[in-house]
């Protein structure tokens, strides 16, 4: 597989949502490859902690701003040759707390960041999601599947925001010949997720470390395909470095049930926690696994980090911090 850090074609990048989980890893990886990075974030779900180790590094700049605001492009002086648009509340807990902001960042924010890329003649990449497939009726999900999304369900603010953002990017490619791509990210896990962001891996790891019951939703038979953040970041940068204007799936291929995730976390933390079955959230997708044939063929990409290694890094991250108080489920 190509190692993107040895062939980085950019001089200066802006990462919106750069203080978030995946965004902060992207900033770090780009800086390590010698790219100057402006990290734009309004800290609605990202944190200063995620980028504390990057501040002061040559070439790194944090710009606290809302990418939906009219003044955002002026604050992002550039010139950039890469715009990575990753700003968006991404966990159910966050987008249910910030429904209108979530819709705004996919629409207004994407529009503004496309204009920024056009201003500088930069390559643009949208962080999209497996949620565009909704509760999929086709399995595994290929990029040409249109999805099964409830437009008025609780998850719709996120799903439709990303679907609209994909339409905006595609319109810019068609109507304005933009150099713009779309990466559809499946469930990613790793250090710098927030303990209370509600997603399955940080929730189970923190519960296991605290000896609390692991809250498995429904009967836990629903599946996800987890991908370690380093693999996801590699895939993102390879899509960015390609000239692809089509959506590309980036995700893990090891499909496991939520019950299996709980069992694996208990085993690797050596915890004595038990499983507690709780209500399943509305419209929770039953099965999810990407078909990554396009990423393999186009980029030579496939996930490399084994689960045991990725989850050990993740456990070490949370074990080094004070454990959060247990929170009510969902
Ligand atoms: N989940 C769970 N217990 C939790 C948090 C999540 O059983 O404490 C389940 C959730 O219902 C879903 C799966 O884990 O079926 C993945 O949820 P997550 O929020 O991590 O990601 P998404 O649903 O967006 O894929």
Short mmCIF file of C-alpha atoms in Angstrom, two decimals, residues 39-329:
data_model
loop_
_atom_site.label_atom_id
_atom_site.label_comp_id
_atom_site.label_asym_id
_atom_site.label_seq_id
_atom_site.Cartn_x
_atom_site.Cartn_y
_atom_site.Cartn_z
CA UNK A 39 -7.05 23.76 12.38
CA UNK A 40 -10.49 25.42 12.32
CA UNK A 41 -12.93 24.41 15.04
CA UNK A 42 -15.71 26.03 17.08
CA UNK A 43 -15.17 23.45 19.88
CA UNK A 44 -18.83 22.41 19.92
CA UNK A 45 -17.70 18.80 20.21
CA UNK A 46 -13.94 19.03 19.64
CA UNK A 47 -11.62 19.91 22.52
CA UNK A 48 -8.47 21.93 23.11
CA UNK A 49 -6.99 18.82 24.74
CA UNK A 50 -7.02 17.00 21.41
CA UNK A 51 -4.64 19.53 19.90
CA UNK A 52 -2.68 20.59 22.99
CA UNK A 53 0.35 18.57 21.83
CA UNK A 54 0.29 20.29 18.41
CA UNK A 55 0.21 23.86 19.61
CA UNK A 56 3.59 25.49 19.34
CA UNK A 57 4.69 23.14 16.59
CA UNK A 58 5.97 25.05 13.55
CA UNK A 59 3.35 25.26 10.84
CA UNK A 60 0.39 24.62 13.16
CA UNK A 61 -2.26 27.25 13.79
CA UNK A 62 -5.55 26.92 15.67
CA UNK A 63 -8.36 29.18 14.44
CA UNK A 64 -11.38 29.12 16.71
CA UNK A 65 -14.25 29.77 14.34
CA UNK A 66 -17.60 28.51 13.17
CA UNK A 67 -17.23 27.47 9.55
CA UNK A 68 -20.88 28.45 8.94
CA UNK A 69 -20.19 32.08 9.86
CA UNK A 70 -19.82 34.65 7.11
CA UNK A 71 -16.45 35.75 8.47
CA UNK A 72 -14.95 32.23 8.48
CA UNK A 73 -13.31 32.41 5.04
CA UNK A 74 -11.69 35.73 6.03
CA UNK A 75 -10.28 34.15 9.18
CA UNK A 76 -8.85 31.32 7.10
CA UNK A 77 -6.32 33.27 5.13
CA UNK A 78 -4.56 30.43 3.35
CA UNK A 79 -3.63 30.12 0.62
CA UNK A 80 -4.43 26.43 0.88
CA UNK A 81 -3.91 23.63 -1.53
CA UNK A 82 -6.02 21.22 0.54
CA UNK A 83 -9.33 21.79 2.36
CA UNK A 84 -10.43 18.88 4.55
CA UNK A 85 -14.00 19.54 5.69
CA UNK A 86 -14.43 17.46 8.84
CA UNK A 87 -16.39 19.85 11.05
CA UNK A 88 -19.65 18.27 12.26
CA UNK A 89 -21.02 16.80 15.46
CA UNK A 90 -20.56 13.09 14.69
CA UNK A 91 -21.90 11.06 17.57
CA UNK A 92 -25.63 10.58 18.20
CA UNK A 93 -25.31 12.29 21.59
CA UNK A 94 -23.83 15.40 19.96
CA UNK A 95 -26.02 15.72 16.90
CA UNK A 96 -29.18 15.17 18.94
CA UNK A 97 -27.97 17.98 21.25
CA UNK A 98 -27.10 20.21 18.27
CA UNK A 99 -29.67 19.33 15.55
CA UNK A 100 -29.83 22.68 13.76
CA UNK A 101 -26.09 23.27 13.98
CA UNK A 102 -25.56 19.80 12.47
CA UNK A 103 -27.79 20.66 9.51
CA UNK A 104 -26.09 24.04 9.13
CA UNK A 105 -22.57 22.68 9.00
CA UNK A 106 -23.49 20.22 6.25
CA UNK A 107 -25.21 22.90 4.20
CA UNK A 108 -23.88 26.41 4.96
CA UNK A 109 -20.55 25.14 6.24
CA UNK A 110 -19.93 22.91 3.24
CA UNK A 111 -20.93 25.70 0.87
CA UNK A 112 -18.51 28.11 2.57
CA UNK A 113 -15.63 25.64 2.59
CA UNK A 114 -16.21 24.77 -1.09
CA UNK A 115 -15.98 28.49 -1.84
CA UNK A 116 -12.76 28.66 0.19
CA UNK A 117 -11.29 25.81 -1.87
CA UNK A 118 -12.39 27.53 -5.07
CA UNK A 119 -10.79 30.80 -3.90
CA UNK A 120 -7.41 29.09 -3.49
CA UNK A 121 -7.69 26.48 -6.24
CA UNK A 122 -7.40 23.80 -3.54
CA UNK A 123 -8.40 20.15 -3.54
CA UNK A 124 -11.51 19.74 -1.34
CA UNK A 125 -12.47 16.62 0.60
CA UNK A 126 -15.78 16.12 2.43
CA UNK A 127 -15.96 13.82 5.44
CA UNK A 128 -19.14 11.91 4.76
CA UNK A 129 -20.39 8.83 6.52
CA UNK A 130 -21.81 5.35 6.34
CA UNK A 131 -24.95 6.99 7.74
CA UNK A 132 -25.81 8.06 4.18
CA UNK A 133 -26.78 4.39 3.75
CA UNK A 134 -29.14 4.64 6.76
CA UNK A 135 -30.42 1.23 7.90
CA UNK A 136 -29.15 -0.50 4.77
CA UNK A 137 -31.18 -3.00 2.77
CA UNK A 138 -28.09 -4.01 0.79
CA UNK A 139 -25.14 -5.71 2.46
CA UNK A 140 -22.23 -5.01 2.41
CA UNK A 141 -22.65 -1.39 1.31
CA UNK A 142 -21.07 -0.35 -1.98
CA UNK A 143 -20.72 3.27 -2.97
CA UNK A 144 -23.45 2.95 -5.61
CA UNK A 145 -26.10 1.98 -3.02
CA UNK A 146 -28.51 4.89 -2.43
CA UNK A 147 -29.39 4.04 1.13
CA UNK A 148 -32.44 3.67 3.34
CA UNK A 149 -32.74 6.82 5.44
CA UNK A 150 -35.71 8.03 7.48
CA UNK A 151 -35.80 11.76 6.60
CA UNK A 152 -37.72 12.70 9.75
CA UNK A 153 -36.21 10.25 12.26
CA UNK A 154 -33.94 11.35 15.12
CA UNK A 155 -30.77 10.55 13.14
CA UNK A 156 -31.96 12.49 10.11
CA UNK A 157 -30.22 15.70 11.14
CA UNK A 158 -26.88 13.98 10.68
CA UNK A 159 -27.74 11.65 7.80
CA UNK A 160 -29.48 14.27 5.70
CA UNK A 161 -26.87 16.91 6.49
CA UNK A 162 -24.21 14.61 5.07
CA UNK A 163 -26.37 13.57 2.12
CA UNK A 164 -27.00 17.23 1.28
CA UNK A 165 -23.29 17.98 1.67
CA UNK A 166 -22.52 15.17 -0.79
CA UNK A 167 -25.02 16.68 -3.24
CA UNK A 168 -23.38 20.11 -2.85
CA UNK A 169 -19.91 18.71 -3.51
CA UNK A 170 -21.15 16.82 -6.54
CA UNK A 171 -22.89 19.92 -7.90
CA UNK A 172 -19.63 21.86 -7.57
CA UNK A 173 -17.80 19.15 -9.46
CA UNK A 174 -20.40 19.12 -12.24
CA UNK A 175 -21.22 22.81 -12.50
CA UNK A 176 -17.86 24.40 -11.62
CA UNK A 177 -15.37 21.67 -12.40
CA UNK A 178 -14.26 21.62 -8.74
CA UNK A 179 -11.50 19.25 -7.64
CA UNK A 180 -13.61 17.83 -4.83
CA UNK A 181 -13.93 14.36 -3.36
CA UNK A 182 -16.04 12.55 -0.78
CA UNK A 183 -14.91 9.99 1.76
CA UNK A 184 -17.59 7.89 3.47
CA UNK A 185 -16.24 6.92 6.87
CA UNK A 186 -17.55 3.89 8.74
CA UNK A 187 -17.27 3.42 12.51
CA UNK A 188 -13.80 4.59 13.55
CA UNK A 189 -12.38 4.19 17.05
CA UNK A 190 -9.20 5.09 18.87
CA UNK A 191 -7.57 7.53 21.28
CA UNK A 192 -9.15 11.02 21.62
CA UNK A 193 -12.73 9.87 21.40
CA UNK A 194 -14.58 11.51 24.26
CA UNK A 195 -15.50 9.26 27.15
CA UNK A 196 -19.06 10.55 27.09
CA UNK A 197 -19.67 10.85 23.38
CA UNK A 198 -22.03 7.90 23.60
CA UNK A 199 -20.40 5.78 20.93
CA UNK A 200 -19.98 2.13 21.49
CA UNK A 201 -16.21 1.77 21.93
CA UNK A 202 -15.49 4.62 24.37
CA UNK A 203 -18.65 3.82 26.29
CA UNK A 204 -17.79 0.13 26.71
CA UNK A 205 -14.11 0.79 27.45
CA UNK A 206 -14.90 3.35 30.16
CA UNK A 207 -17.61 1.13 31.63
CA UNK A 208 -15.23 -1.85 31.68
CA UNK A 209 -12.41 0.17 33.27
CA UNK A 210 -14.80 1.43 35.94
CA UNK A 211 -16.24 -2.02 36.61
CA UNK A 212 -19.68 -0.76 35.58
CA UNK A 213 -22.11 -2.85 33.50
CA UNK A 214 -21.67 -2.57 29.72
CA UNK A 215 -24.87 -1.14 28.27
CA UNK A 216 -25.66 -3.28 25.21
CA UNK A 217 -28.53 -1.82 23.19
CA UNK A 218 -31.35 -4.22 22.30
CA UNK A 219 -30.18 -7.81 22.11
CA UNK A 220 -26.78 -6.68 20.77
CA UNK A 221 -27.19 -8.60 17.52
CA UNK A 222 -26.75 -5.45 15.40
CA UNK A 223 -23.38 -5.28 13.67
CA UNK A 224 -20.69 -2.68 13.01
CA UNK A 225 -17.30 -2.92 11.27
CA UNK A 226 -14.76 -1.01 13.31
CA UNK A 227 -11.68 0.68 11.88
CA UNK A 228 -8.76 1.99 13.92
CA UNK A 229 -8.19 5.73 13.52
CA UNK A 230 -4.69 5.41 12.01
CA UNK A 231 -6.09 3.29 9.19
CA UNK A 232 -8.98 5.69 8.65
CA UNK A 233 -6.61 8.67 8.48
CA UNK A 234 -4.38 6.89 5.98
CA UNK A 235 -7.42 6.15 3.80
CA UNK A 236 -8.64 9.76 4.02
CA UNK A 237 -5.29 11.18 2.93
CA UNK A 238 -5.05 8.72 0.07
CA UNK A 239 -8.49 9.80 -1.17
CA UNK A 240 -7.37 13.42 -0.78
CA UNK A 241 -4.21 12.74 -2.76
CA UNK A 242 -6.16 11.01 -5.52
CA UNK A 243 -8.16 13.00 -8.05
CA UNK A 244 -11.29 11.00 -7.24
CA UNK A 245 -14.51 12.99 -7.33
CA UNK A 246 -16.62 9.95 -6.47
CA UNK A 247 -17.52 8.87 -2.94
CA UNK A 248 -15.11 6.29 -1.53
CA UNK A 249 -15.88 4.01 1.43
CA UNK A 250 -13.21 3.88 4.12
CA UNK A 251 -13.93 1.42 6.90
CA UNK A 252 -13.18 -1.84 8.62
CA UNK A 253 -14.13 -5.19 7.14
CA UNK A 254 -14.27 -7.20 10.35
CA UNK A 255 -18.04 -7.16 10.98
CA UNK A 256 -18.96 -7.93 14.57
CA UNK A 257 -22.08 -7.76 16.68
CA UNK A 258 -22.35 -5.22 19.47
CA UNK A 259 -22.43 -8.14 21.92
CA UNK A 260 -19.10 -9.35 20.52
CA UNK A 261 -17.65 -5.85 20.89
CA UNK A 262 -18.71 -5.89 24.55
CA UNK A 263 -17.18 -9.33 25.10
CA UNK A 264 -13.90 -8.33 23.42
CA UNK A 265 -13.64 -5.15 25.51
CA UNK A 266 -14.30 -7.06 28.75
CA UNK A 267 -11.66 -9.61 27.80
CA UNK A 268 -8.97 -7.09 26.87
CA UNK A 269 -9.52 -4.83 29.86
CA UNK A 270 -9.60 -7.86 32.18
CA UNK A 271 -12.75 -6.34 33.66
CA UNK A 272 -15.30 -8.06 35.85
CA UNK A 273 -18.12 -5.96 34.34
CA UNK A 274 -21.32 -7.69 33.34
CA UNK A 275 -23.56 -6.95 30.35
CA UNK A 276 -26.76 -4.98 30.85
CA UNK A 277 -29.31 -4.92 28.04
CA UNK A 278 -30.88 -1.49 27.49
CA UNK A 279 -33.38 0.00 25.04
CA UNK A 280 -32.28 0.27 21.47
CA UNK A 281 -32.28 3.83 20.00
CA UNK A 282 -34.80 4.59 17.23
CA UNK A 283 -33.64 3.80 13.67
CA UNK A 284 -30.42 2.15 14.92
CA UNK A 285 -29.03 0.42 11.80
CA UNK A 286 -29.09 -3.39 12.10
CA UNK A 287 -26.13 -4.26 9.89
CA UNK A 288 -23.21 -2.26 8.59
CA UNK A 289 -20.12 -3.26 6.66
CA UNK A 290 -18.41 -1.40 3.85
CA UNK A 291 -17.51 -2.90 0.53
CA UNK A 292 -14.01 -1.47 0.17
CA UNK A 293 -13.25 -2.77 -3.33
CA UNK A 294 -13.06 0.79 -4.65
CA UNK A 295 -10.54 1.89 -1.99
CA UNK A 296 -8.47 -1.23 -2.63
CA UNK A 297 -8.43 -0.74 -6.40
CA UNK A 298 -8.15 3.04 -6.55
CA UNK A 299 -5.80 3.61 -3.61
CA UNK A 300 -4.37 0.23 -2.66
CA UNK A 301 -5.91 0.87 0.76
CA UNK A 302 -7.16 -1.66 3.29
CA UNK A 303 -7.18 -1.53 7.09
CA UNK A 304 -3.99 -2.87 8.64
CA UNK A 305 -4.27 -2.42 12.40
CA UNK A 306 -5.60 -5.58 14.11
CA UNK A 307 -8.42 -5.11 16.61
CA UNK A 308 -6.29 -6.30 19.56
CA UNK A 309 -3.66 -3.64 18.84
CA UNK A 310 -6.16 -0.83 18.19
CA UNK A 311 -8.25 -1.55 21.23
CA UNK A 312 -5.16 -1.80 23.46
CA UNK A 313 -4.14 1.71 22.36
CA UNK A 314 -7.67 2.91 23.03
CA UNK A 315 -7.82 1.29 26.46
CA UNK A 316 -4.42 2.80 27.33
CA UNK A 317 -5.74 6.25 26.33
CA UNK A 318 -8.73 6.03 28.66
CA UNK A 319 -6.83 4.26 31.45
CA UNK A 320 -4.40 7.23 31.61
CA UNK A 321 -7.26 9.64 32.36
CA UNK A 322 -9.67 10.06 35.25
CA UNK A 323 -12.69 7.89 34.55
CA UNK A 324 -15.90 9.82 33.97
CA UNK A 325 -18.91 9.46 36.21
CA UNK A 326 -21.35 6.90 34.79
CA UNK A 327 -23.98 8.64 32.67
CA UNK A 328 -27.54 7.54 32.05
CA UNK A 329 -27.70 5.49 28.85
#
